[in-house]
Coordinates of C-alpha atoms and ligand atoms in Angstrom, one line a residue:
X531 CA 38.2 -95.9 -20.3
X532 CA 34.5 -96.3 -20.4
X533 CA 33.3 -99.5 -22.1
X534 CA 30.6 -97.6 -24.0
X535 CA 29.4 -94.1 -24.4
X536 CA 26.3 -93.0 -22.4
X537 CA 23.7 -90.3 -22.9
X538 CA 24.9 -86.7 -22.2
X539 CA 23.8 -85.6 -18.7
X540 CA 21.3 -83.1 -20.1
X541 CA 19.5 -85.7 -22.1
X542 CA 19.5 -88.2 -19.3
X543 CA 18.0 -85.6 -17.0
X544 CA 15.3 -84.9 -19.6
X545 CA 14.4 -88.5 -20.0
X546 CA 14.2 -88.9 -16.2
X547 CA 12.0 -85.9 -15.8
X548 CA 9.7 -87.0 -18.6
X549 CA 9.2 -90.2 -16.6
X550 CA 10.7 -92.4 -19.4
X551 CA 13.5 -93.6 -17.2
X552 CA 12.0 -94.9 -14.0
X553 CA 15.2 -95.2 -11.9
X554 CA 14.5 -98.9 -11.3
X555 CA 16.3 -102.1 -12.2
X556 CA 14.8 -105.3 -13.6
X557 CA 15.6 -107.1 -10.4
X558 CA 13.5 -104.6 -8.4
X559 CA 10.8 -104.6 -11.1
X560 CA 10.3 -108.4 -10.6
X561 CA 10.1 -107.9 -6.9
X562 CA 7.4 -105.4 -7.2
X563 CA 5.4 -107.4 -9.7
X564 CA 5.5 -110.4 -7.3
X565 CA 4.3 -108.1 -4.5
X566 CA 1.4 -106.7 -6.6
X567 CA 0.1 -110.0 -7.9
X568 CA 1.9 -112.9 -6.3
X569 CA -0.5 -115.6 -7.4
X570 CA -1.1 -114.5 -11.0
X571 CA 0.3 -116.8 -13.7
X572 CA 3.5 -115.3 -15.1
X573 CA 5.2 -118.0 -17.1
X574 CA 4.1 -121.2 -18.8
X575 CA 6.4 -123.7 -20.5
X576 CA 4.6 -127.0 -21.4
X577 CA 3.1 -128.3 -18.2
X578 CA 5.5 -126.2 -16.0
X579 CA 4.1 -122.9 -14.6
X580 CA 5.4 -120.1 -12.5
X581 CA 3.3 -117.4 -10.7
X582 CA 4.9 -114.0 -10.3
X583 CA 5.8 -115.0 -6.7
X584 CA 7.4 -118.2 -7.9
X585 CA 9.3 -116.4 -10.6
X586 CA 10.6 -114.0 -8.1
X587 CA 11.7 -116.8 -5.7
X588 CA 13.4 -118.7 -8.6
X589 CA 15.3 -115.6 -9.5
X590 CA 16.5 -115.3 -5.9
X591 CA 17.7 -118.9 -5.8
X592 CA 19.4 -118.7 -9.2
X593 CA 21.0 -115.4 -8.2
X594 CA 22.6 -117.1 -5.2
X595 CA 23.6 -120.0 -7.4
X596 CA 25.3 -117.7 -9.9
X597 CA 27.0 -115.9 -7.0
X598 CA 28.3 -119.1 -5.7
X599 CA 29.9 -119.7 -9.1
X600 CA 31.7 -116.4 -8.7
X601 CA 29.4 -114.3 -10.9
X602 CA 29.3 -110.7 -9.6
X603 CA 27.6 -107.4 -10.2
X604 CA 28.5 -106.1 -13.7
X605 CA 29.9 -109.5 -14.9
X606 CA 28.8 -110.5 -18.4
X607 CA 27.2 -113.9 -18.9
X608 CA 26.5 -115.3 -22.4
X609 CA 23.0 -116.9 -22.5
X610 CA 22.6 -119.3 -25.3
X611 CA 19.3 -121.0 -24.6
X612 CA 16.5 -121.9 -26.9
X613 CA 12.9 -121.0 -26.0
X614 CA 12.6 -122.6 -22.6
X615 CA 11.5 -121.2 -19.3
X616 CA 15.1 -121.4 -18.2
X617 CA 16.0 -118.4 -20.4
X618 CA 13.6 -116.2 -18.4
X619 CA 14.6 -117.7 -15.1
X620 CA 18.3 -117.3 -15.8
X621 CA 17.8 -113.8 -17.1
X622 CA 16.1 -112.6 -13.9
X623 CA 18.5 -114.5 -11.7
X624 CA 21.3 -112.6 -13.4
X625 CA 19.5 -109.3 -13.1
X626 CA 19.0 -109.8 -9.4
X627 CA 22.7 -109.7 -8.8
X628 CA 23.3 -107.0 -11.3
X629 CA 25.0 -109.3 -13.8
X630 CA 24.6 -108.7 -17.5
X631 CA 23.1 -111.3 -19.9
X632 CA 24.7 -111.3 -23.4
X633 CA 22.1 -112.8 -25.8
X634 CA 23.3 -115.4 -28.3
X635 CA 20.8 -116.7 -30.9
X636 CA 20.1 -120.4 -31.0
X637 CA 21.8 -120.8 -34.4
X638 CA 25.1 -119.2 -33.3
X639 CA 28.2 -121.4 -33.2
X640 CA 31.8 -121.2 -32.1
X641 CA 32.7 -118.1 -34.1
X642 CA 29.8 -116.0 -32.8
X643 CA 30.0 -117.3 -29.3
X644 CA 33.8 -116.9 -29.0
X645 CA 33.4 -113.3 -30.1
X646 CA 30.7 -112.6 -27.5
X647 CA 32.7 -114.4 -24.7
X648 CA 35.9 -112.5 -25.7
X649 CA 34.4 -109.0 -26.1
X650 CA 32.2 -109.4 -23.0
X651 CA 35.0 -111.2 -21.0
X652 CA 32.2 -113.5 -20.0
X653 CA 32.2 -114.9 -16.5
X654 CA 29.8 -117.7 -17.5
X655 CA 28.2 -119.3 -20.5
X656 CA 24.7 -120.9 -20.2
X657 CA 23.8 -123.5 -22.7
X658 CA 21.3 -126.4 -23.3
X659 CA 22.8 -129.9 -23.4
X660 CA 21.7 -130.5 -27.0
X661 CA 19.5 -128.5 -29.2
X662 CA 18.5 -128.9 -32.9
X663 CA 20.8 -132.0 -33.1
X664 CA 23.8 -130.0 -31.8
X665 CA 25.8 -130.8 -28.7
X666 CA 26.5 -127.5 -27.1
X667 CA 28.6 -129.0 -24.3
X668 CA 31.3 -130.0 -26.6
X669 CA 31.5 -126.5 -28.2
X670 CA 31.6 -125.0 -24.7
X671 CA 34.3 -127.4 -23.5
X672 CA 36.6 -126.7 -26.5
X673 CA 36.1 -122.9 -26.2
X674 CA 36.7 -122.7 -22.5
X675 CA 39.8 -124.9 -22.8
X676 CA 41.2 -122.8 -25.6
X677 CA 40.6 -119.6 -23.7
X678 CA 42.1 -121.0 -20.5
X679 CA 45.3 -122.1 -22.4
X680 CA 45.6 -118.6 -23.9
X681 CA 45.1 -116.7 -20.7
X682 CA 46.3 -118.9 -17.9
X683 CA 45.6 -117.5 -14.5
X684 CA 42.6 -115.4 -15.4
X685 CA 39.3 -116.4 -14.0
X686 CA 37.7 -119.2 -16.1
X687 CA 34.4 -118.8 -18.0
X688 CA 32.1 -121.2 -16.1
X689 CA 29.8 -123.3 -18.2
X690 CA 26.2 -124.0 -16.9
X691 CA 24.1 -126.5 -18.7
X692 CA 20.3 -126.9 -18.8
X693 CA 19.8 -130.6 -19.1
X694 CA 22.4 -133.3 -18.8
X695 CA 25.5 -131.3 -17.8
X696 CA 28.2 -133.7 -18.7
X697 CA 31.5 -132.3 -17.3
X698 CA 29.9 -128.9 -16.6
X699 CA 27.7 -127.3 -14.0
X700 CA 24.0 -128.3 -13.8
X701 CA 21.6 -125.4 -14.0
X702 CA 19.0 -127.2 -11.9
X703 CA 21.5 -127.8 -9.1
X704 CA 22.3 -124.1 -9.2
X705 CA 18.7 -123.3 -8.4
X706 CA 18.4 -126.1 -5.9
X707 CA 21.6 -125.2 -4.0
X708 CA 19.6 -123.1 -1.6
X709 CA 16.4 -125.1 -1.5
X710 CA 13.1 -123.3 -1.2
X711 CA 14.3 -120.8 1.4
X712 CA 16.5 -117.9 0.5
X713 CA 18.1 -115.4 2.9
X714 CA 15.7 -112.5 3.0
X715 CA 16.7 -109.1 1.7
X716 CA 18.6 -110.2 -1.4
X717 CA 18.8 -107.0 -3.4
X718 CA 20.4 -106.2 -6.7
X719 CA 23.9 -106.0 -5.3
X720 CA 23.6 -102.3 -5.5
X721 CA 22.9 -102.3 -9.2
X722 CA 21.7 -98.9 -10.5
X723 CA 19.1 -98.2 -13.1
X724 CA 21.8 -96.5 -15.3
X725 CA 23.9 -99.7 -15.2
X726 CA 24.1 -102.1 -18.1
X727 CA 21.2 -104.5 -18.0
X728 CA 22.0 -106.6 -21.1
X729 CA 24.1 -106.7 -24.2
X730 CA 22.3 -107.4 -27.5
X731 CA 24.1 -108.5 -30.7
X732 CA 23.7 -106.1 -33.6
X733 CA 22.9 -107.3 -37.0
X734 CA 26.3 -106.2 -38.0
X735 CA 27.7 -104.6 -41.2
X736 CA 31.4 -104.8 -40.9
X737 CA 33.5 -107.7 -39.6
X738 CA 32.1 -109.3 -36.4
X739 CA 28.8 -108.1 -35.1
X740 CA 28.9 -105.4 -32.3
X741 CA 27.3 -105.6 -28.9
X742 CA 24.6 -103.1 -28.0
X743 CA 24.7 -101.9 -24.4
X744 CA 21.2 -101.5 -23.0
X745 CA 20.6 -100.1 -19.5
X746 CA 17.8 -100.9 -17.1
X747 CA 16.4 -97.4 -17.6
X748 CA 16.3 -97.5 -21.4
X749 CA 15.3 -101.1 -21.8
X750 CA 12.5 -101.0 -19.3
X751 CA 11.2 -97.9 -21.0
X752 CA 11.4 -99.7 -24.4
X753 CA 9.2 -102.6 -23.0
X754 CA 6.8 -100.4 -21.1
X755 CA 6.2 -98.0 -24.0
X756 CA 5.6 -100.8 -26.5
X757 CA 3.3 -102.5 -24.0
X758 CA 1.3 -99.3 -23.6
X759 CA 0.8 -99.0 -27.4
X760 CA -0.3 -102.6 -27.6
X761 CA -2.7 -102.0 -24.7
X762 CA -1.4 -105.0 -22.8
X763 CA -2.9 -105.7 -19.4
X764 CA -3.1 -108.5 -16.9
X765 CA -5.4 -110.5 -19.1
X766 CA -2.8 -110.4 -21.9
X767 CA -1.2 -113.7 -22.9
X768 CA 2.0 -113.4 -25.0
X769 CA 3.2 -116.3 -27.0
X770 CA 7.0 -116.3 -27.4
X771 CA 7.6 -117.9 -30.8
X772 CA 10.8 -116.3 -32.2
X773 CA 13.9 -116.7 -30.0
X774 CA 13.5 -115.0 -26.6
X775 CA 16.9 -113.5 -26.9
X776 CA 15.8 -111.5 -29.9
X777 CA 15.0 -107.9 -28.9
X778 CA 11.6 -108.2 -30.7
X779 CA 10.5 -111.2 -28.6
X780 CA 11.9 -109.9 -25.4
X781 CA 10.9 -106.3 -25.2
X782 CA 8.7 -105.0 -28.1
X783 CA 6.6 -105.5 -26.0
X784 CA 7.3 -109.2 -25.8
X785 CA 8.1 -111.1 -22.6
X786 CA 9.2 -108.0 -20.6
X787 CA 6.3 -105.8 -21.7
X788 CA 3.9 -108.5 -20.8
X789 CA 5.4 -108.8 -17.3
X790 CA 5.3 -105.0 -17.0
X791 CA 1.6 -105.2 -17.6
X792 CA 0.9 -108.2 -15.3
X793 CA 0.1 -110.6 -18.0
X794 CA 1.2 -114.2 -18.8
X795 CA 4.0 -115.3 -21.1
X796 CA 3.6 -118.7 -22.8
X797 CA 6.8 -120.2 -24.3
X798 CA 6.5 -121.8 -27.7
X799 CA 9.2 -124.5 -27.8
X800 CA 9.5 -124.7 -31.6
X801 CA 8.5 -122.4 -34.4
X802 CA 6.3 -124.9 -36.2
X803 CA 2.8 -123.5 -36.9
X804 CA 1.2 -126.6 -35.5
X805 CA 2.7 -126.1 -32.1
X806 CA 2.1 -122.4 -32.1
X807 CA -1.5 -122.5 -33.1
X808 CA -2.3 -125.3 -30.7
X809 CA -0.8 -123.2 -27.9
X810 CA -2.9 -120.1 -29.0
X811 CA -6.0 -122.3 -28.8
X812 CA -5.1 -124.0 -25.5
X813 CA -3.7 -121.0 -23.7
X814 CA -6.0 -118.4 -25.1
X815 CA -3.1 -116.3 -26.4
X816 CA -3.9 -112.7 -27.2
X817 CA -0.7 -111.4 -28.9
X818 CA 2.4 -112.9 -30.5
X819 CA 5.1 -111.9 -32.9
X820 CA 6.5 -113.4 -36.1
X821 CA 9.0 -112.8 -38.9
X822 CA 7.5 -112.5 -42.4
X823 CA 8.5 -116.0 -43.7
X824 CA 6.5 -117.7 -41.0
X825 CA 3.3 -115.9 -41.9
X826 CA 2.2 -118.0 -44.9
X827 CA 2.6 -121.2 -42.8
X828 CA 0.5 -119.8 -40.1
X829 CA -2.3 -118.8 -42.5
X830 CA -2.2 -122.3 -44.0
X831 CA -2.4 -124.0 -40.6
X832 CA -5.2 -121.6 -39.5
X833 CA -7.2 -122.7 -42.5
X834 CA -6.7 -126.4 -42.1
X835 CA -5.7 -127.1 -38.5
X836 CA -9.1 -126.7 -36.8
X837 CA -7.7 -124.4 -34.1
X838 CA -9.8 -122.0 -32.1
X839 CA -8.0 -118.7 -32.6
X840 CA -10.6 -116.2 -31.5
X841 CA -8.5 -115.1 -28.5
X842 CA -5.7 -113.7 -30.7
X843 CA -6.1 -110.0 -30.9
X844 CA -2.7 -108.9 -32.4
X845 CA -0.2 -110.5 -34.7
X846 CA 3.0 -108.5 -34.8
X847 CA 5.2 -108.9 -37.8
X848 CA 8.7 -107.5 -38.1
X849 CA 12.4 -108.0 -38.5
X850 CA 12.1 -107.8 -42.3
X851 CA 9.7 -106.2 -44.7
X852 CA 6.4 -108.1 -45.1
X853 CA 4.6 -107.6 -48.5
X854 CA 1.4 -105.6 -48.3
X855 CA -0.5 -108.5 -50.0
X856 CA 0.5 -111.0 -47.2
X857 CA -0.2 -108.4 -44.5
X858 CA -3.7 -107.9 -45.9
X859 CA -4.5 -111.5 -45.5
X860 CA -3.8 -111.6 -41.7
X861 CA -7.0 -109.8 -40.6
X862 CA -9.5 -111.9 -42.6
X863 CA -7.7 -115.3 -42.2
X864 CA -6.4 -115.2 -38.6
X865 CA -9.0 -112.8 -37.2
X866 CA -6.2 -110.8 -35.6
X867 CA -5.0 -107.2 -36.2
X868 CA -1.7 -107.0 -38.0
X869 CA 0.9 -104.8 -36.4
X870 CA 4.1 -104.1 -38.2
X871 CA 7.2 -103.7 -36.1
X872 CA 10.4 -102.1 -37.5
X873 CA 12.9 -102.3 -34.7
X874 CA 16.6 -102.7 -34.1
X875 CA 18.8 -104.0 -31.4
X876 CA 20.4 -100.5 -31.4
X877 CA 17.2 -99.1 -30.0
X878 CA 14.5 -97.3 -32.0
X879 CA 11.2 -99.2 -32.4
X880 CA 8.5 -98.3 -34.8
X881 CA 5.0 -99.8 -34.5
X882 CA 1.9 -99.4 -36.5
X883 CA -0.8 -98.4 -34.1
X884 CA -3.8 -100.6 -33.4
X885 CA -6.1 -97.8 -34.6
X886 CA -4.2 -97.0 -37.8
X887 CA -6.2 -97.3 -41.0
X888 CA -6.0 -100.8 -42.3
X889 CA -4.0 -99.6 -45.4
X890 CA -1.4 -97.9 -43.2
X891 CA -1.1 -101.0 -41.0
X892 CA -0.5 -103.2 -44.1
X893 CA 1.8 -100.9 -46.1
X894 CA 3.9 -99.1 -43.6
X895 CA 6.3 -100.1 -40.9
X896 CA 4.9 -97.8 -38.2
X897 CA 6.3 -94.9 -36.3
X898 CA 8.5 -94.4 -33.2
X899 CA 7.1 -95.5 -29.9
X900 CA 8.4 -92.5 -27.9
X901 CA 7.5 -88.9 -28.3
X902 CA 11.2 -88.2 -27.7
X903 CA 12.5 -90.5 -30.5
X904 CA 14.3 -88.1 -32.9
X905 CA 14.2 -89.1 -36.5
X906 CA 16.2 -87.6 -39.4
X907 CA 15.9 -88.9 -43.0
X908 CA 19.0 -87.8 -44.9
X909 CA 20.6 -88.0 -48.3
X910 CA 24.1 -89.3 -49.1
X911 CA 25.6 -85.9 -47.9
X912 CA 23.8 -86.1 -44.6
X913 CA 21.2 -83.4 -45.6
X914 CA 17.6 -83.9 -44.7
X915 CA 15.5 -85.0 -47.7
X916 CA 12.3 -83.4 -48.8
X917 CA 9.5 -84.9 -46.8
X918 CA 8.2 -88.1 -48.5
X919 CA 11.5 -88.7 -50.3
X920 CA 13.6 -91.8 -49.3
X921 CA 16.8 -91.3 -47.3
X922 CA 18.9 -92.9 -44.6
X923 CA 17.2 -93.1 -41.2
X924 CA 19.2 -91.6 -38.4
X925 CA 17.9 -91.7 -34.8
X926 CA 18.6 -90.9 -31.2
X927 CA 16.3 -91.0 -28.2
X928 CA 15.6 -92.3 -24.7
X929 CA 16.2 -96.0 -25.5
X930 CA 18.8 -95.7 -28.4
X931 CA 22.3 -96.0 -26.9
X932 CA 24.9 -93.5 -28.1
X933 CA 27.5 -96.2 -29.1
X934 CA 28.3 -99.9 -29.2
X935 CA 30.1 -101.8 -26.4
X936 CA 33.9 -101.7 -26.6
X937 CA 33.9 -100.4 -30.2
X938 CA 35.3 -96.9 -30.0
X939 CA 36.6 -96.8 -33.6
X940 CA 33.4 -98.3 -35.1
X941 CA 31.3 -95.9 -33.1
X942 CA 32.9 -92.9 -34.8
X943 CA 31.4 -94.2 -38.1
X944 CA 28.1 -95.7 -36.9
X945 CA 27.1 -92.6 -34.9
X946 CA 27.1 -88.9 -35.9
X947 CA 29.1 -86.5 -33.8
X948 CA 25.9 -85.4 -32.1
X949 CA 24.9 -88.9 -31.2
X950 CA 22.5 -90.0 -33.9
X951 CA 22.7 -93.7 -34.8
X952 CA 23.1 -94.3 -38.6
X953 CA 20.7 -97.1 -39.1
X954 CA 21.8 -97.9 -42.7
X955 CA 18.1 -98.3 -43.5
X956 CA 16.5 -96.3 -46.3
X957 CA 13.0 -95.1 -45.3
X958 CA 10.5 -92.5 -46.4
X959 CA 7.8 -90.8 -44.4
X960 CA 4.4 -91.6 -45.9
X961 CA 1.4 -89.2 -45.8
X962 CA 0.0 -91.1 -42.8
X963 CA 3.1 -90.0 -40.8
X964 CA 4.3 -93.6 -40.6
X965 CA 7.6 -94.8 -42.1
X966 CA 8.1 -97.1 -45.0
X967 CA 11.3 -99.1 -45.2
X968 CA 12.3 -98.9 -48.9
X969 CA 15.8 -100.3 -48.9
X970 CA 19.2 -100.4 -47.2
X971 CA 22.6 -98.9 -47.6
X972 CA 24.4 -101.1 -45.1
X973 CA 26.3 -104.1 -46.4
X974 CA 23.9 -106.6 -44.8
X975 CA 21.6 -109.3 -46.0
X976 CA 18.3 -109.8 -44.3
X977 CA 17.2 -113.4 -44.7
X978 CA 13.6 -113.2 -43.4
X979 CA 14.7 -111.4 -40.3
X980 CA 18.1 -113.1 -39.8
X981 CA 20.8 -110.6 -40.4
X982 CA 24.0 -111.5 -42.2
X983 CA 26.9 -109.1 -42.3
X984 CA 28.4 -109.5 -45.8
X985 CA 32.0 -108.7 -44.8
X986 CA 32.0 -111.3 -42.0
X987 CA 31.1 -114.1 -44.4
X988 CA 33.4 -112.8 -47.1
X989 CA 36.4 -112.9 -44.7
X990 CA 35.6 -116.6 -44.0
X991 CA 35.2 -117.3 -47.7
X992 CA 38.6 -115.9 -48.4
X993 CA 40.2 -118.5 -46.2
X994 CA 39.0 -121.2 -48.6
X995 CA 42.0 -122.5 -50.6
X996 CA 40.3 -122.1 -54.0
X997 CA 38.8 -118.6 -53.4
X998 CA 40.9 -115.5 -54.2
X999 CA 38.1 -112.9 -54.0
X1000 CA 34.5 -113.0 -52.7
X1001 CA 31.4 -110.7 -52.5
X1002 CA 28.2 -111.7 -50.8
X1003 CA 25.0 -110.1 -52.0
X1004 CA 21.3 -110.5 -51.2
X1005 CA 19.3 -112.0 -54.0
X1006 CA 15.5 -111.5 -54.0
X1007 CA 13.7 -114.6 -52.8
X1008 CA 10.0 -115.3 -52.7
X1009 CA 10.1 -117.1 -49.4
X1010 CA 12.8 -115.3 -47.4
X1011 CA 12.7 -111.9 -49.0
X1012 CA 16.4 -112.2 -49.6
X1013 CA 19.0 -115.0 -49.7
X1014 CA 22.8 -114.7 -49.6
X1015 CA 24.6 -115.4 -52.9
X1016 CA 28.4 -115.4 -53.2
X1017 CA 30.2 -114.2 -56.2
X1018 CA 33.7 -115.7 -56.1
X1019 CA 36.9 -115.6 -58.1
X1020 CA 38.6 -118.9 -57.9
X1021 CA 41.9 -120.6 -58.7
X1022 CA 40.9 -123.9 -60.2
X1023 CA 37.6 -125.5 -59.5
X1024 CA 35.0 -123.3 -57.8
X1025 CA 33.4 -124.9 -54.7
X1026 CA 29.7 -125.5 -54.8
X1027 CA 27.3 -124.1 -52.2
X1028 CA 27.1 -127.4 -50.3
X1029 CA 30.8 -127.7 -50.1
X1030 CA 31.0 -124.1 -48.9
X1031 CA 28.3 -124.6 -46.4
X1032 CA 30.2 -127.4 -44.8
X1033 CA 33.5 -125.4 -45.0
X1034 CA 31.9 -122.5 -43.1
X1035 CA 30.3 -124.9 -40.6
X1036 CA 33.7 -126.3 -39.9
X1037 CA 34.9 -122.8 -39.3
X1038 CA 32.2 -122.5 -36.6
X1039 CA 30.0 -120.0 -38.4
X1040 CA 26.2 -120.1 -37.9
X1041 CA 24.6 -122.1 -40.7
X1042 CA 22.1 -119.4 -41.7
X1043 CA 25.0 -117.2 -42.9
X1044 CA 26.2 -119.7 -45.6
X1045 CA 25.5 -118.6 -49.2
X1046 CA 22.6 -120.4 -50.9
X1047 CA 24.3 -120.1 -54.2
X1048 CA 27.9 -119.6 -55.5
X1049 CA 28.6 -117.9 -58.8
X1050 CA 32.1 -118.1 -60.1
X1051 CA 33.2 -115.0 -62.1
X1052 CA 36.5 -113.9 -63.7
X1053 CA 36.4 -110.5 -62.1
X1054 CA 34.4 -108.4 -59.7
X1055 CA 33.1 -105.0 -60.9
X1056 CA 34.5 -102.0 -58.9
X1057 CA 33.0 -98.7 -58.1
X1058 CA 34.8 -95.4 -58.9
X1059 CA 36.6 -95.6 -55.5
X1060 CA 37.7 -99.1 -56.1
X1061 CA 35.3 -101.0 -53.8
X1062 CA 33.4 -104.0 -55.1
X1063 CA 30.3 -102.7 -56.8
X1064 CA 27.6 -104.8 -55.1
X1065 CA 24.8 -103.0 -56.9
X1066 CA 26.2 -104.0 -60.2
X1067 CA 26.5 -107.6 -58.9
X1068 CA 22.9 -107.5 -57.7
X1069 CA 21.8 -106.5 -61.2
X1070 CA 23.4 -109.7 -62.6
X1071 CA 21.2 -111.9 -60.4
X1072 CA 18.2 -113.5 -62.1
X1073 CA 14.9 -112.1 -60.9
X1074 CA 12.9 -114.7 -58.9
Ligands
J2J914 C1 12.0 -103.9 -42.8 N1 13.2 -104.1 -42.2 C2 13.2 -104.3 -40.9 C3 10.7 -104.3 -40.8 C4 13.6 -104.7 -38.8 C5 11.6 -105.5 -33.3 C6 11.5 -105.9 -34.6 C7 12.7 -106.2 -35.3 C8 13.9 -106.1 -34.8 C9 15.1 -106.4 -35.6 C10 14.0 -105.7 -33.5 C11 12.0 -104.4 -40.1 N2 10.8 -104.0 -42.2 N3 9.6 -104.4 -40.2 O1 15.2 -105.5 -32.8 O2 13.0 -104.9 -31.5 C12 15.6 -104.5 -40.4 C13 16.2 -103.1 -40.5 C14 16.8 -102.9 -39.1 C15 17.3 -104.2 -38.8 C16 17.5 -104.5 -37.3 C17 12.8 -105.4 -32.7 N4 12.3 -104.7 -38.9 N5 14.2 -104.5 -40.0 O3 15.0 -106.9 -36.6 O4 18.7 -105.7 -34.8 O5 17.2 -103.2 -41.5 O6 16.3 -106.1 -35.0 O7 17.8 -101.9 -39.1 O8 17.9 -107.9 -35.8 O9 16.3 -105.1 -39.3 O10 17.8 -105.8 -37.1 P1 17.8 -106.4 -35.6

């Protein structure tokens, strides 16, 4: 059985003929970038730098290192690294042998990682030693031990550590294993452009988040098309502020779009505005991307920090809706053009264009990046709405996969029979032709760009001894846009939000998913079909 659906042959052929799908793998892209401009600066992390030739050579060495660990073409490898050059090096090292990175977010913990390792049957897991006061080696040790006990005799998941490795493998040694020389002719182990190139984690709506299978063909097109719209070239300098494993930062156009254009990627090691604006000044950054909650802090730092920001041409904002008022401040206060990005790990990317009228750039979330992105805006019965009316966004196209990875049953609900992805987003088409995101019908909370699947958290809440029923809803929040609030029915004393946060942490759930507030109720309102009525609950929340 196939691990995931692919595009029907006729569509694939159309995308190839249109030139969207280039027929090349990321491993071969890197080789040709290095051939075209070997000495050009590709990657900067603090005082460490890599030219394109050096990046290419590092990918070769790492590829051999991974291979010596037993990682082979098609194997999945969970990459759980913060914003460090090693993310990029490991990513291309894996691409070079046709292995498939699975992107974990820095805040993910045992629950999320175990899910990715299990679903992906990961051959390896790459971690930092410690990050944000958390020792990743201990989590990895316990996880790998538990999995080994469960499935004795199957190949173990190898742990590779950037930093002090403890009992695990040392990332640096992996690269050094072969010294500066590498046997010539290392290819992609026969990887094909239609193969899986990476697995992205979806925001999730039901249970545990699904993995999105992205191929070389579709993902390279995603990055290239976005880079074209952003007019990137070899003088472009992209600052990676949000986690590199996030689709936005990696490919919209992000790190990969910058490489496609021959530019330079600068890594921002922490999201503080001081660090980011200092790097914009020092490295003459031309473009970067943020989630909405960070924007006010940047404007503040720009006003008082004394940074030289005249190189910054474009500030992309996406992942959650930015208010028009905040968007309007970006031009005058940062001296950069605001570009709204409404994207999804599942594929479709919408961008406002750099020549859109200022009002459209501030009030809409853009339009699709490919002429062959198909968009339907439909009502609850699946019928197209009158133009300008809100409805659910359905989409298919050359970089929107036709199903999740190893999720046959879920795919039947998340995709229409003719292959449209049901985004769960409510949008309307504005007179400018751009889309405006007006709401959501999926059971998800968007905390300033971080997605929380309500049912996943509810299932954990129900394991608390005092809680007999739970519903997580998004409450409006001035800083985050939304924050998670739990309505619970309890036996005895209801736990407070701090107690619940530590309870969920112990269960290995990422901290950003914990409810900010817990409201004890006697009963939960039900809809006509007997589901918890979350809209009724949302109406009970105090307005901010
Ligand atoms: C409102 N909602 C938005 C926006 C995403 C680029 C940018 C973002 C993502 C991303 C991404 C929004 N306004 N500007 O992958 O490549 C909400 C929608 C969407 C969901 C997808 C990219 N931009 N959203 O956020 O997979 O609800 O991708 O369906 O994390 O975020 O979330 P995710």
